[in-house]
Amino acid sequence: MMKIRVFTVVFCSILAFAVPSSAQLKYVDAARLTLVGKAMPTPENIYHRVDTVKYNNMPFQVKRLFTHTAGLAIAFKTNSTTVAARWETWGGGVMGNMTPIAHKGLDLYMKHDGRWIPAGVGIPSAGKTHEGKIAQNLEAVPHEFLLYLPLLEGITSLEIGVDSASFIEAVPSPFRHRVVLYGSSILHGACASRAGLAYPAQMSRNTGIDFINFGVSGNGKIEAAVADMLKDIDADAFVLDCMPNPSPEEITERMGYMVKTIRKYHPGVPIIMIESYMRENGYSNSAVRERCINQGKAFVEQYEQLKNEGVDDLHLIRDNHAIGTDHEGSVDGTHPNDLGFERMARQYQPQMMAILKPYGIE
């Protein structure tokens, strides 16, 4: 009899979690609120990062990855004691080195005493449609929120739920300026446990600068078509954290075109190149170590060549063991874990701010 009672309690609690109640809640379309982290309009889907119809000549995988919502967030204010969400994603499987929350879930931050603090997560289901309460038992006073969208999936719809008697309204973006970062899966956010821990998101909250995430997992290969897209963005600065994906030969062949194209259309705007860190498995795998060394050599050589050719306002951040020296900053030997991302933000942020400040970006 005791076993039956225990089973019943557990089973009921699972049902309560899996089928969240929407009683006493009202839902609003997140498109009515403020979408943060966008660099251009995307008529096909507001949650895409790039207009892939307009820039149709980019490689297929690059276009697909730019429809992911990495770095995008919804800014709003409410006095609700509960924040919930209903959202729909593509419904693909979760990558083995990612958490479901980071891959296709939601990550809520609340402003408290002038700082952004984690307030809860939207845990996704196994399918395409997801629903749940993210934060509960909040004080019934107005709070500002940032709801980060999934890192590695696209969203087709999103509604935010609040108490039926409360208000919810759009607020201006909490971030100023526009600094576009282009690069690899590491920039994209792999393998943070939730979206708000990717290093561009951390730096935005820390500084109030809008660091816009243009990571394209595994495909940040400096193609000319991507350079031709980046040149059309009205940005205050460009950061090229794209060393990890291209081969040393591709770095040598392509970096010059990307930098010169951005410079031609954005004279006087700072361009920052970031030398990536040694992959953690490079300490044990000699082939990985050699590739990383040769990538770094080609990357720095391209920076020096471009400077010698007279490219102005070009800056380089050298690697200084960005994820640490204790070998505990990686999930899978390549991508940072939460500790690694915190270390990257701590290293990159002061260097970037020192570069950007003379340009009035502070």
Tab-separated table of N, CA, C and O in Angstrom, residues 292-358:
chain	number	residue	atom	x	y	z
A	292	CYS	N	45.037	24.442	-34.414
A	292	CYS	CA	44.822	25.679	-33.657
A	292	CYS	C	46.015	26.622	-33.793
A	292	CYS	O	45.847	27.835	-33.970
A	293	ILE	N	47.216	26.072	-33.701
A	293	ILE	CA	48.427	26.897	-33.815
A	293	ILE	C	48.495	27.538	-35.189
A	293	ILE	O	48.782	28.744	-35.323
A	294	ASN	N	48.216	26.767	-36.228
A	294	ASN	CA	48.295	27.301	-37.590
A	294	ASN	C	47.179	28.302	-37.886
A	294	ASN	O	47.385	29.276	-38.620
A	295	GLN	N	45.990	28.064	-37.317
A	295	GLN	CA	44.911	29.049	-37.458
A	295	GLN	C	45.330	30.377	-36.819
A	295	GLN	O	45.141	31.453	-37.399
A	296	GLY	N	45.861	30.298	-35.607
A	296	GLY	CA	46.281	31.511	-34.915
A	296	GLY	C	47.372	32.248	-35.663
A	296	GLY	O	47.343	33.481	-35.766
A	297	LYS	N	48.315	31.506	-36.201
A	297	LYS	CA	49.401	32.132	-36.964
A	297	LYS	C	48.855	32.861	-38.180
A	297	LYS	O	49.212	34.021	-38.445
A	298	ALA	N	47.952	32.211	-38.923
A	298	ALA	CA	47.374	32.838	-40.119
A	298	ALA	C	46.541	34.053	-39.742
A	298	ALA	O	46.573	35.087	-40.443
A	299	PHE	N	45.806	33.968	-38.642
A	299	PHE	CA	44.927	35.056	-38.211
A	299	PHE	C	45.740	36.296	-37.849
A	299	PHE	O	45.437	37.417	-38.297
A	300	VAL	N	46.778	36.112	-37.063
A	300	VAL	CA	47.617	37.243	-36.653
A	300	VAL	C	48.373	37.810	-37.845
A	300	VAL	O	48.528	39.030	-37.976
A	301	GLU	N	48.829	36.942	-38.733
A	301	GLU	CA	49.520	37.418	-39.944
A	301	GLU	C	48.597	38.280	-40.793
A	301	GLU	O	49.040	39.303	-41.357
A	302	GLN	N	47.342	37.887	-40.904
A	302	GLN	CA	46.403	38.692	-41.677
A	302	GLN	C	46.178	40.054	-41.025
A	302	GLN	O	46.110	41.078	-41.721
A	303	TYR	N	46.069	40.083	-39.718
A	303	TYR	CA	45.939	41.366	-39.018
A	303	TYR	C	47.139	42.260	-39.314
A	303	TYR	O	46.974	43.445	-39.672
A	304	GLU	N	48.332	41.714	-39.182
A	304	GLU	CA	49.540	42.516	-39.397
A	304	GLU	C	49.644	42.985	-40.846
A	304	GLU	O	50.047	44.126	-41.113
A	305	GLN	N	49.257	42.118	-41.787
A	305	GLN	CA	49.305	42.505	-43.196
A	305	GLN	C	48.316	43.624	-43.491
A	305	GLN	O	48.642	44.594	-44.205
A	306	LEU	N	47.123	43.515	-42.959
A	306	LEU	CA	46.115	44.550	-43.184
A	306	LEU	C	46.551	45.882	-42.581
A	306	LEU	O	46.346	46.949	-43.180
A	307	LYS	N	47.153	45.837	-41.407
A	307	LYS	CA	47.670	47.071	-40.805
A	307	LYS	C	48.776	47.662	-41.666
A	307	LYS	O	48.828	48.893	-41.882
A	308	ASN	N	49.646	46.828	-42.183
A	308	ASN	CA	50.735	47.305	-43.039
A	308	ASN	C	50.214	47.886	-44.350
A	308	ASN	O	50.851	48.767	-44.946
A	309	GLU	N	49.050	47.412	-44.787
A	309	GLU	CA	48.444	47.930	-46.012
A	309	GLU	C	47.673	49.222	-45.768
A	309	GLU	O	47.091	49.785	-46.697
A	310	GLY	N	47.650	49.663	-44.518
A	310	GLY	CA	47.029	50.947	-44.216
A	310	GLY	C	45.586	50.889	-43.784
A	310	GLY	O	44.894	51.931	-43.776
A	311	VAL	N	45.084	49.710	-43.391
A	311	VAL	CA	43.704	49.618	-42.900
A	311	VAL	C	43.655	50.247	-41.515
A	311	VAL	O	44.303	49.786	-40.577
A	312	ASP	N	42.888	51.313	-41.390
A	312	ASP	CA	42.817	52.055	-40.128
A	312	ASP	C	41.759	51.456	-39.197
A	312	ASP	O	40.858	50.729	-39.623
A	313	ASP	N	41.861	51.818	-37.916
A	313	ASP	CA	40.855	51.458	-36.910
A	313	ASP	C	40.641	49.950	-36.834
A	313	ASP	O	39.523	49.475	-36.595
A	314	LEU	N	41.719	49.214	-37.042
A	314	LEU	CA	41.696	47.749	-36.943
A	314	LEU	C	42.458	47.349	-35.688
A	314	LEU	O	43.574	47.816	-35.454
A	315	HIS	N	41.843	46.486	-34.878
A	315	HIS	CA	42.412	46.135	-33.582
A	315	HIS	C	42.437	44.619	-33.425
A	315	HIS	O	41.640	43.894	-34.035
A	316	LEU	N	43.372	44.146	-32.617
A	316	LEU	CA	43.515	42.710	-32.375
A	316	LEU	C	43.513	42.441	-30.873
A	316	LEU	O	44.244	43.084	-30.111
A	317	ILE	N	42.683	41.489	-30.453
A	317	ILE	CA	42.728	40.976	-29.086
A	317	ILE	C	43.431	39.624	-29.133
A	317	ILE	O	42.923	38.682	-29.758
A	318	ARG	N	44.589	39.552	-28.517
A	318	ARG	CA	45.348	38.312	-28.491
A	318	ARG	C	44.781	37.373	-27.424
A	318	ARG	O	44.259	37.806	-26.400
A	319	ASP	N	44.909	36.091	-27.674
A	319	ASP	CA	44.428	35.127	-26.686
A	319	ASP	C	45.367	35.080	-25.487
A	319	ASP	O	46.587	35.120	-25.630
A	320	ASN	N	44.761	35.010	-24.315
A	320	ASN	CA	45.518	34.826	-23.075
A	320	ASN	C	44.809	33.767	-22.236
A	320	ASN	O	44.403	34.014	-21.115
A	321	HIS	N	44.673	32.564	-22.840
A	321	HIS	CA	44.002	31.452	-22.171
A	321	HIS	C	42.588	31.869	-21.741
A	321	HIS	O	42.249	31.870	-20.564
A	322	ALA	N	41.773	32.201	-22.743
A	322	ALA	CA	40.475	32.825	-22.480
A	322	ALA	C	39.561	31.988	-21.596
A	322	ALA	O	38.743	32.536	-20.865
A	323	ILE	N	39.661	30.659	-21.655
A	323	ILE	CA	38.778	29.847	-20.808
A	323	ILE	C	39.519	29.317	-19.587
A	323	ILE	O	38.987	28.465	-18.858
A	324	GLY	N	40.715	29.815	-19.328
A	324	GLY	CA	41.447	29.444	-18.124
A	324	GLY	C	42.562	28.457	-18.381
A	324	GLY	O	42.715	27.921	-19.486
A	325	THR	N	43.344	28.224	-17.353
A	325	THR	CA	44.505	27.328	-17.462
A	325	THR	C	44.362	26.067	-16.614
A	325	THR	O	45.284	25.255	-16.553
A	326	ASP	N	43.213	25.895	-15.965
A	326	ASP	CA	43.023	24.715	-15.124
A	326	ASP	C	42.358	23.566	-15.864
A	326	ASP	O	42.096	22.513	-15.287
A	327	HIS	N	42.074	23.768	-17.162
A	327	HIS	CA	41.485	22.739	-18.033
A	327	HIS	C	40.083	22.322	-17.590
A	327	HIS	O	39.642	21.208	-17.861
A	328	GLU	N	39.364	23.232	-16.950
A	328	GLU	CA	38.009	22.952	-16.485
A	328	GLU	C	36.970	23.836	-17.169
A	328	GLU	O	35.823	23.878	-16.742
A	329	GLY	N	37.359	24.550	-18.227
A	329	GLY	CA	36.466	25.528	-18.835
A	329	GLY	C	35.721	25.053	-20.063
A	329	GLY	O	35.083	25.858	-20.745
A	330	SER	N	35.771	23.740	-20.360
A	330	SER	CA	35.152	23.238	-21.587
A	330	SER	C	34.184	22.106	-21.290
A	330	SER	O	34.350	21.359	-20.325
A	331	VAL	N	33.152	21.980	-22.130
A	331	VAL	CA	32.208	20.872	-22.040
A	331	VAL	C	32.745	19.638	-22.749
A	331	VAL	O	32.697	18.523	-22.223
A	332	ASP	N	33.238	19.835	-23.967
A	332	ASP	CA	33.535	18.714	-24.861
A	332	ASP	C	34.926	18.780	-25.482
A	332	ASP	O	35.201	18.110	-26.461
A	333	GLY	N	35.798	19.606	-24.917
A	333	GLY	CA	37.128	19.751	-25.477
A	333	GLY	C	37.244	20.861	-26.504
A	333	GLY	O	38.344	21.219	-26.921
A	334	THR	N	36.112	21.429	-26.896
A	334	THR	CA	36.099	22.528	-27.864
A	334	THR	C	35.328	23.731	-27.331
A	334	THR	O	35.834	24.854	-27.339
A	335	HIS	N	34.099	23.490	-26.883
A	335	HIS	CA	33.198	24.585	-26.516
A	335	HIS	C	33.253	24.880	-25.021
A	335	HIS	O	33.358	23.956	-24.210
A	336	PRO	N	33.131	26.156	-24.652
A	336	PRO	CA	33.152	26.513	-23.230
A	336	PRO	C	31.921	26.005	-22.490
A	336	PRO	O	30.834	25.909	-23.048
A	337	ASN	N	32.109	25.695	-21.217
A	337	ASN	CA	30.986	25.517	-20.315
A	337	ASN	C	30.673	26.873	-19.689
A	337	ASN	O	31.230	27.899	-20.091
A	338	ASP	N	29.791	26.912	-18.702
A	338	ASP	CA	29.431	28.191	-18.090
A	338	ASP	C	30.640	28.877	-17.470
A	338	ASP	O	30.781	30.106	-17.549
A	339	LEU	N	31.514	28.090	-16.855
A	339	LEU	CA	32.733	28.661	-16.280
A	339	LEU	C	33.594	29.267	-17.380
A	339	LEU	O	34.121	30.378	-17.240
A	340	GLY	N	33.748	28.546	-18.483
A	340	GLY	CA	34.544	29.056	-19.593
A	340	GLY	C	33.986	30.346	-20.162
A	340	GLY	O	34.736	31.282	-20.468
A	341	PHE	N	32.657	30.426	-20.323
A	341	PHE	CA	32.051	31.650	-20.847
A	341	PHE	C	32.224	32.822	-19.889
A	341	PHE	O	32.448	33.959	-20.321
A	342	GLU	N	32.113	32.563	-18.595
A	342	GLU	CA	32.327	33.641	-17.633
A	342	GLU	C	33.754	34.166	-17.722
A	342	GLU	O	33.987	35.380	-17.671
A	343	ARG	N	34.696	33.257	-17.914
A	343	ARG	CA	36.094	33.670	-18.048
A	343	ARG	C	36.328	34.438	-19.342
A	343	ARG	O	37.087	35.409	-19.367
A	344	MET	N	35.677	34.017	-20.426
A	344	MET	CA	35.814	34.739	-21.690
A	344	MET	C	35.291	36.159	-21.559
A	344	MET	O	35.936	37.109	-22.016
A	345	ALA	N	34.116	36.310	-20.950
A	345	ALA	CA	33.551	37.648	-20.771
A	345	ALA	C	34.478	38.508	-19.916
A	345	ALA	O	34.710	39.685	-20.211
A	346	ARG	N	35.026	37.916	-18.873
A	346	ARG	CA	35.900	38.658	-17.978
A	346	ARG	C	37.187	39.103	-18.693
A	346	ARG	O	37.729	40.163	-18.408
A	347	GLN	N	37.660	38.287	-19.638
A	347	GLN	CA	38.872	38.661	-20.363
A	347	GLN	C	38.586	39.625	-21.516
A	347	GLN	O	39.283	40.623	-21.694
A	348	TYR	N	37.557	39.323	-22.313
A	348	TYR	CA	37.292	40.129	-23.507
A	348	TYR	C	36.698	41.492	-23.174
A	348	TYR	O	36.993	42.488	-23.846
A	349	GLN	N	35.819	41.546	-22.175
A	349	GLN	CA	35.075	42.782	-21.909
A	349	GLN	C	35.982	43.989	-21.656
A	349	GLN	O	35.803	45.029	-22.325
A	350	PRO	N	36.948	43.940	-20.745
A	350	PRO	CA	37.764	45.140	-20.521
A	350	PRO	C	38.604	45.523	-21.732
A	350	PRO	O	38.807	46.709	-21.999
A	351	GLN	N	39.054	44.530	-22.488
A	351	GLN	CA	39.841	44.840	-23.680
A	351	GLN	C	38.978	45.499	-24.752
A	351	GLN	O	39.399	46.468	-25.395
A	352	MET	N	37.771	44.972	-24.953
A	352	MET	CA	36.876	45.588	-25.939
A	352	MET	C	36.479	46.991	-25.514
A	352	MET	O	36.477	47.919	-26.344
A	353	MET	N	36.155	47.185	-24.255
A	353	MET	CA	35.723	48.502	-23.797
A	353	MET	C	36.861	49.515	-23.913
A	353	MET	O	36.621	50.686	-24.227
A	354	ALA	N	38.088	49.090	-23.679
A	354	ALA	CA	39.228	49.997	-23.838
A	354	ALA	C	39.394	50.413	-25.294
A	354	ALA	O	39.762	51.556	-25.594
A	355	ILE	N	39.114	49.493	-26.220
A	355	ILE	CA	39.193	49.818	-27.655
A	355	ILE	C	38.041	50.721	-28.060
A	355	ILE	O	38.224	51.690	-28.819
A	356	LEU	N	36.836	50.429	-27.564
A	356	LEU	CA	35.635	51.126	-28.015
A	356	LEU	C	35.484	52.516	-27.419
A	356	LEU	O	34.904	53.419	-28.047
A	357	LYS	N	36.000	52.727	-26.218
A	357	LYS	CA	35.784	54.012	-25.527
A	357	LYS	C	36.243	55.216	-26.338
A	357	LYS	O	35.513	56.234	-26.419
A	358	PRO	N	37.427	55.213	-26.961
A	358	PRO	CA	37.838	56.384	-27.750
A	358	PRO	C	36.902	56.700	-28.936
A	358	PRO	O	36.930	57.815	-29.456
